[in-house]
Amino acid sequence: MMYDNIFDTHAHYDDDSFDEDRFELLDEMFNSGVCGIINCGCTVESSKKSIEFAEKYSQIYAAVGIHPQNAAEESADAIEQIEILTAHKKVVAIGEIGLDYHYDYTPKDMQLEWFEKQILLAKKLDLPVIVHDREAHADCVELILKHKPRGVMHCFSGSVETAKQLTDIGFYIGLGGSVTFKNAKKPAEVAANIPLERLLLETDCPYMTPVPFRGRRNNSALIAYTAEKIAELRGITPQEVINQATQNAYKLFNIK
Ligand code: NI
C-alpha cells in the first residue's frame, strides 16, 4: 500500500507526543507519499509553532487561530495577535476555531463570541476558516450560514443533511480516521454521499488514528487508510480519492 500526493489539511505536530521524533517523522513522510501538511494552531503559542514548522519545511503551511477549548486561558488581545501572525506568507487559514460543547473549559457565550470574531477576521483577510465542531452542530452551522466564510468543517461528525447545508454554500468537509471506526456510522455515510469536490482529507494527529492503528499516535501517512475506506464506499481507487482531495485543498487554501 503506497500512495502519493497525500495532503493532510489538519495536523498538530507541535503536540508533545511528537517531541521525541518530530523532524525524523516529517522527513520520512515527505519522502514517502505525503506532499503537504497544514499545521493548525489552537493558541497564540501553537499558532507561532505552526509558522515555525512552515518556515522549516516547504511542504508545511500554517493555520493560526484560537480553539474554543483554549479561549478562556488566552489573553484578551489573542485575536489581535492572531491577526498579526496572518501577515506571514505561509499562513493559509484561520483555525482551528469553532465551538466545543463537550467540554466547558470556555463558557458558551465566550466560545460563540470568539468564533464569530475569528470568522469575521478570516473574511476581512480573505482567508478560509478551519472549523472545530463538537456537539455544537446547530450553532456552528448557524454562524457559518450567517457569515458564509470560505472554509472547512474539520473532522466532520454531523449528518448527511448537515453536510449538504454546508456543501451547498461551497464549504468543504474534512474527513479523517473516524470514517474507519466501526461505531461511527455518520462519518462513513457522509463520506459516501458528499460531492467529491467538497472533500478534504485530514488526520487531526496525534488524535483520530484510523483502523487498524486506532488508539496509537496518528500521523499524516496514515491518511492512506482513511482514503482506502472512502474509496471502498464510493467505488473508486484510493489514489483517486487522494488526488481529488489534494486538488480541493490547493484550491481552498490557495496553494500553488
Ligand atoms: Ni485539531
Short mmCIF file of C-alpha atoms and ligand atoms in Angstrom, two decimals:
data_model
loop_
_atom_site.label_atom_id
_atom_site.label_comp_id
_atom_site.label_asym_id
_atom_site.label_seq_id
_atom_site.Cartn_x
_atom_site.Cartn_y
_atom_site.Cartn_z
CA MET A 1 0.00 0.00 0.00
CA MET A 2 1.80 3.07 -1.26
CA TYR A 3 0.13 6.21 -2.45
CA ASP A 4 1.50 9.61 -3.28
CA ASN A 5 0.15 13.16 -3.31
CA ILE A 6 -1.30 12.92 0.23
CA PHE A 7 -2.17 16.36 1.61
CA ASP A 8 -3.06 16.45 5.32
CA THR A 9 -5.29 19.50 5.89
CA HIS A 10 -5.33 19.25 9.70
CA ALA A 11 -2.41 18.27 11.92
CA HIS A 12 -0.89 19.19 15.28
CA TYR A 13 2.82 18.37 15.01
CA ASP A 14 3.52 20.83 17.83
CA ASP A 15 1.90 18.30 20.20
CA ASP A 16 4.19 16.93 22.96
CA SER A 17 3.72 13.40 21.69
CA PHE A 18 5.96 14.30 18.72
CA ASP A 19 8.78 15.74 20.86
CA GLU A 20 10.96 12.64 20.55
CA ASP A 21 10.94 12.20 16.79
CA ARG A 22 9.05 15.13 15.17
CA PHE A 23 11.54 16.04 12.43
CA GLU A 24 12.63 12.48 11.62
CA LEU A 25 8.96 11.59 11.21
CA LEU A 26 8.23 14.61 8.97
CA ASP A 27 11.33 13.93 6.82
CA GLU A 28 10.28 10.30 6.44
CA MET A 29 6.70 11.18 5.45
CA PHE A 30 7.76 13.79 2.90
CA ASN A 31 9.92 11.08 1.31
CA SER A 32 7.10 8.56 1.18
CA GLY A 33 3.93 9.97 -0.32
CA VAL A 34 2.96 12.97 1.80
CA CYS A 35 3.13 16.16 -0.27
CA GLY A 36 1.77 18.73 2.18
CA ILE A 37 0.50 19.41 5.68
CA ILE A 38 -1.41 22.23 7.33
CA ASN A 39 -0.42 22.53 10.98
CA CYS A 40 -3.29 24.09 12.92
CA GLY A 41 -2.87 26.46 15.83
CA CYS A 42 -5.09 26.27 18.94
CA THR A 43 -3.47 29.10 20.92
CA VAL A 44 -1.24 32.07 20.04
CA GLU A 45 1.73 29.94 21.08
CA SER A 46 0.84 26.91 18.94
CA SER A 47 -0.02 29.21 16.03
CA LYS A 48 3.55 30.55 16.24
CA LYS A 49 4.79 26.93 16.29
CA SER A 50 2.81 26.24 13.11
CA ILE A 51 4.58 29.14 11.41
CA GLU A 52 7.94 27.90 12.71
CA PHE A 53 7.34 24.49 11.09
CA ALA A 54 6.16 26.18 7.89
CA GLU A 55 9.44 28.08 7.75
CA LYS A 56 11.43 24.87 8.19
CA TYR A 57 9.56 22.81 5.55
CA SER A 58 8.35 23.97 2.15
CA GLN A 59 5.57 21.33 2.38
CA ILE A 60 4.12 22.68 5.65
CA TYR A 61 1.58 25.50 5.79
CA ALA A 62 0.22 27.23 8.89
CA ALA A 63 -3.28 27.87 10.18
CA VAL A 64 -3.50 30.34 13.05
CA GLY A 65 -6.36 30.72 15.48
CA ILE A 66 -7.78 30.17 18.95
CA HIS A 67 -9.53 26.85 19.64
CA PRO A 68 -12.78 27.05 21.65
CA GLN A 69 -11.29 24.90 24.42
CA ASN A 70 -8.35 27.31 24.80
CA ALA A 71 -10.09 30.69 24.55
CA ALA A 72 -10.65 31.11 28.30
CA GLU A 73 -6.94 30.82 29.14
CA GLU A 74 -5.71 33.14 26.36
CA SER A 75 -5.05 36.85 26.87
CA ALA A 76 -7.81 39.31 25.94
CA ASP A 77 -5.88 40.50 22.85
CA ALA A 78 -5.23 36.99 21.50
CA ILE A 79 -7.28 37.55 18.34
CA GLU A 80 -5.31 40.74 17.60
CA GLN A 81 -2.12 38.70 18.00
CA ILE A 82 -3.52 36.10 15.59
CA GLU A 83 -4.24 38.85 13.06
CA ILE A 84 -0.59 39.99 13.25
CA LEU A 85 0.56 36.40 12.59
CA THR A 86 -1.52 36.24 9.39
CA ALA A 87 0.97 38.61 7.74
CA HIS A 88 3.31 35.62 7.32
CA LYS A 89 3.20 34.36 3.73
CA LYS A 90 2.70 30.69 4.70
CA VAL A 91 -0.41 31.33 6.79
CA VAL A 92 -3.22 29.86 4.68
CA ALA A 93 -6.19 29.80 7.09
CA ILE A 94 -7.71 30.93 10.37
CA GLY A 95 -8.01 27.83 12.55
CA GLU A 96 -8.75 25.96 14.33
CA ILE A 97 -11.73 27.91 15.57
CA GLY A 98 -15.26 26.85 16.44
CA LEU A 99 -17.45 25.53 19.21
CA ASP A 100 -16.99 22.65 21.64
CA TYR A 101 -19.95 21.92 23.90
CA HIS A 102 -18.47 18.58 25.03
CA TYR A 103 -16.05 20.39 27.34
CA ASP A 104 -16.79 23.51 29.37
CA TYR A 105 -13.24 24.89 29.70
CA THR A 106 -14.56 28.03 27.98
CA PRO A 107 -18.07 29.38 28.73
CA LYS A 108 -20.50 29.01 25.84
CA ASP A 109 -21.09 32.76 25.33
CA MET A 110 -17.34 33.34 25.11
CA GLN A 111 -16.96 30.48 22.61
CA LEU A 112 -19.67 31.99 20.42
CA GLU A 113 -18.12 35.46 20.62
CA TRP A 114 -14.58 34.31 19.77
CA PHE A 115 -15.79 32.04 16.97
CA GLU A 116 -17.75 34.84 15.34
CA LYS A 117 -14.89 37.35 15.75
CA GLN A 118 -12.47 34.95 14.07
CA ILE A 119 -14.90 34.21 11.22
CA LEU A 120 -15.12 37.96 10.61
CA LEU A 121 -11.32 38.24 10.76
CA ALA A 122 -11.00 35.50 8.14
CA LYS A 123 -13.50 37.25 5.89
CA LYS A 124 -11.71 40.57 6.29
CA LEU A 125 -8.40 38.93 5.31
CA ASP A 126 -9.98 36.74 2.61
CA LEU A 127 -8.67 33.57 4.32
CA PRO A 128 -10.59 30.32 4.74
CA VAL A 129 -11.59 29.07 8.21
CA ILE A 130 -10.87 25.63 9.69
CA VAL A 131 -13.78 24.86 12.00
CA HIS A 132 -13.91 22.56 15.02
CA ASP A 133 -17.46 21.49 15.91
CA ARG A 134 -18.01 19.12 18.80
CA GLU A 135 -21.58 18.59 19.91
CA ALA A 136 -22.42 22.07 18.62
CA HIS A 137 -23.69 21.38 15.08
CA ALA A 138 -26.69 23.73 15.16
CA ASP A 139 -24.83 26.79 16.46
CA CYS A 140 -21.81 26.14 14.23
CA VAL A 141 -23.90 25.83 11.10
CA GLU A 142 -25.97 28.88 12.04
CA LEU A 143 -22.88 31.10 12.30
CA ILE A 144 -21.40 29.70 9.08
CA LEU A 145 -24.63 30.23 7.14
CA LYS A 146 -24.93 33.74 8.62
CA HIS A 147 -21.45 34.91 7.53
CA LYS A 148 -20.70 32.44 4.70
CA PRO A 149 -16.92 32.34 5.08
CA ARG A 150 -14.89 30.02 2.82
CA GLY A 151 -13.64 27.05 4.77
CA VAL A 152 -13.84 23.50 6.03
CA MET A 153 -15.69 21.75 8.83
CA HIS A 154 -12.91 19.57 10.13
CA CYS A 155 -13.36 16.02 11.48
CA PHE A 156 -16.98 16.26 10.42
CA SER A 157 -19.29 14.33 12.73
CA GLY A 158 -22.69 15.64 11.63
CA SER A 159 -25.37 14.12 9.43
CA VAL A 160 -25.56 13.88 5.64
CA GLU A 161 -28.23 16.62 5.78
CA THR A 162 -25.98 19.00 7.74
CA ALA A 163 -23.11 18.25 5.35
CA LYS A 164 -25.39 19.21 2.46
CA GLN A 165 -26.30 22.56 4.06
CA LEU A 166 -22.57 23.30 4.18
CA THR A 167 -21.52 21.96 0.78
CA ASP A 168 -24.42 23.88 -0.81
CA ILE A 169 -22.69 27.14 0.16
CA GLY A 170 -19.31 25.86 -1.06
CA PHE A 171 -17.99 24.76 2.32
CA TYR A 172 -15.67 21.75 2.46
CA ILE A 173 -16.00 18.65 4.66
CA GLY A 174 -12.85 17.36 6.37
CA LEU A 175 -12.75 13.62 6.99
CA GLY A 176 -10.17 11.60 8.88
CA GLY A 177 -9.76 8.42 10.90
CA SER A 178 -13.33 8.37 12.17
CA VAL A 179 -14.63 7.15 8.79
CA THR A 180 -12.86 3.85 9.57
CA PHE A 181 -14.37 3.44 13.06
CA LYS A 182 -16.92 0.65 13.27
CA ASN A 183 -19.01 2.50 15.88
CA ALA A 184 -19.18 5.75 13.88
CA LYS A 185 -21.82 5.36 11.20
CA LYS A 186 -22.31 9.04 10.31
CA PRO A 187 -18.81 9.91 9.03
CA ALA A 188 -18.92 6.90 6.68
CA GLU A 189 -22.38 7.91 5.42
CA VAL A 190 -21.13 11.43 4.83
CA ALA A 191 -18.01 10.10 3.07
CA ALA A 192 -20.22 8.08 0.72
CA ASN A 193 -22.58 10.96 -0.08
CA ILE A 194 -20.85 14.35 -0.29
CA PRO A 195 -19.70 15.70 -3.66
CA LEU A 196 -16.06 14.59 -4.08
CA GLU A 197 -15.19 18.19 -5.00
CA ARG A 198 -16.00 19.17 -1.40
CA LEU A 199 -13.89 16.52 0.38
CA LEU A 200 -10.68 17.24 2.28
CA LEU A 201 -8.55 14.55 3.92
CA GLU A 202 -7.00 15.11 7.34
CA THR A 203 -5.57 13.39 10.39
CA ASP A 204 -6.05 15.68 13.42
CA CYS A 205 -2.87 13.90 14.51
CA PRO A 206 -1.80 12.84 17.09
CA TYR A 207 -5.52 12.01 17.55
CA MET A 208 -8.17 10.19 15.49
CA THR A 209 -5.90 7.39 14.26
CA PRO A 210 -7.61 5.22 11.64
CA VAL A 211 -8.22 1.49 12.00
CA PRO A 212 -6.08 -0.71 12.18
CA PHE A 213 -3.90 1.59 14.30
CA ARG A 214 -6.72 3.15 16.33
CA GLY A 215 -5.51 4.12 19.82
CA ARG A 216 -1.92 4.73 18.72
CA ARG A 217 -0.37 8.05 17.71
CA ASN A 218 -1.61 9.26 14.34
CA ASN A 219 0.48 10.73 11.51
CA SER A 220 -0.17 12.08 8.01
CA ALA A 221 0.94 8.91 6.17
CA LEU A 222 -1.93 7.01 7.81
CA ILE A 223 -4.37 9.06 5.69
CA ALA A 224 -3.88 6.12 3.30
CA TYR A 225 -6.26 4.04 5.48
CA THR A 226 -8.89 6.78 5.53
CA ALA A 227 -8.63 7.12 1.74
CA GLU A 228 -8.97 3.34 1.32
CA LYS A 229 -12.19 3.34 3.32
CA ILE A 230 -13.65 6.28 1.37
CA ALA A 231 -12.60 4.65 -1.91
CA GLU A 232 -14.37 1.43 -0.93
CA LEU A 233 -17.54 3.38 -0.04
CA ARG A 234 -17.51 5.22 -3.37
CA GLY A 235 -16.26 2.52 -5.73
CA ILE A 236 -13.14 4.36 -6.89
CA THR A 237 -9.44 3.89 -6.15
CA PRO A 238 -7.75 5.30 -3.02
CA GLN A 239 -5.35 7.28 -5.21
CA GLU A 240 -8.32 8.91 -6.97
CA VAL A 241 -9.75 9.93 -3.58
CA ILE A 242 -6.37 11.32 -2.52
CA ASN A 243 -5.80 13.19 -5.80
CA GLN A 244 -9.22 14.86 -5.72
CA ALA A 245 -8.90 15.81 -2.03
CA THR A 246 -5.42 17.26 -2.59
CA GLN A 247 -6.64 19.28 -5.56
CA ASN A 248 -9.51 20.55 -3.36
CA ALA A 249 -7.04 21.55 -0.62
CA TYR A 250 -4.89 23.51 -3.08
CA LYS A 251 -7.98 25.32 -4.26
CA LEU A 252 -9.42 26.18 -0.83
CA PHE A 253 -6.10 27.18 0.72
CA ASN A 254 -4.84 28.90 -2.42
CA ILE A 255 -1.67 26.82 -2.56
CA LYS A 256 0.47 26.57 -5.78
NI NI B 1 -7.44 19.72 15.60
#
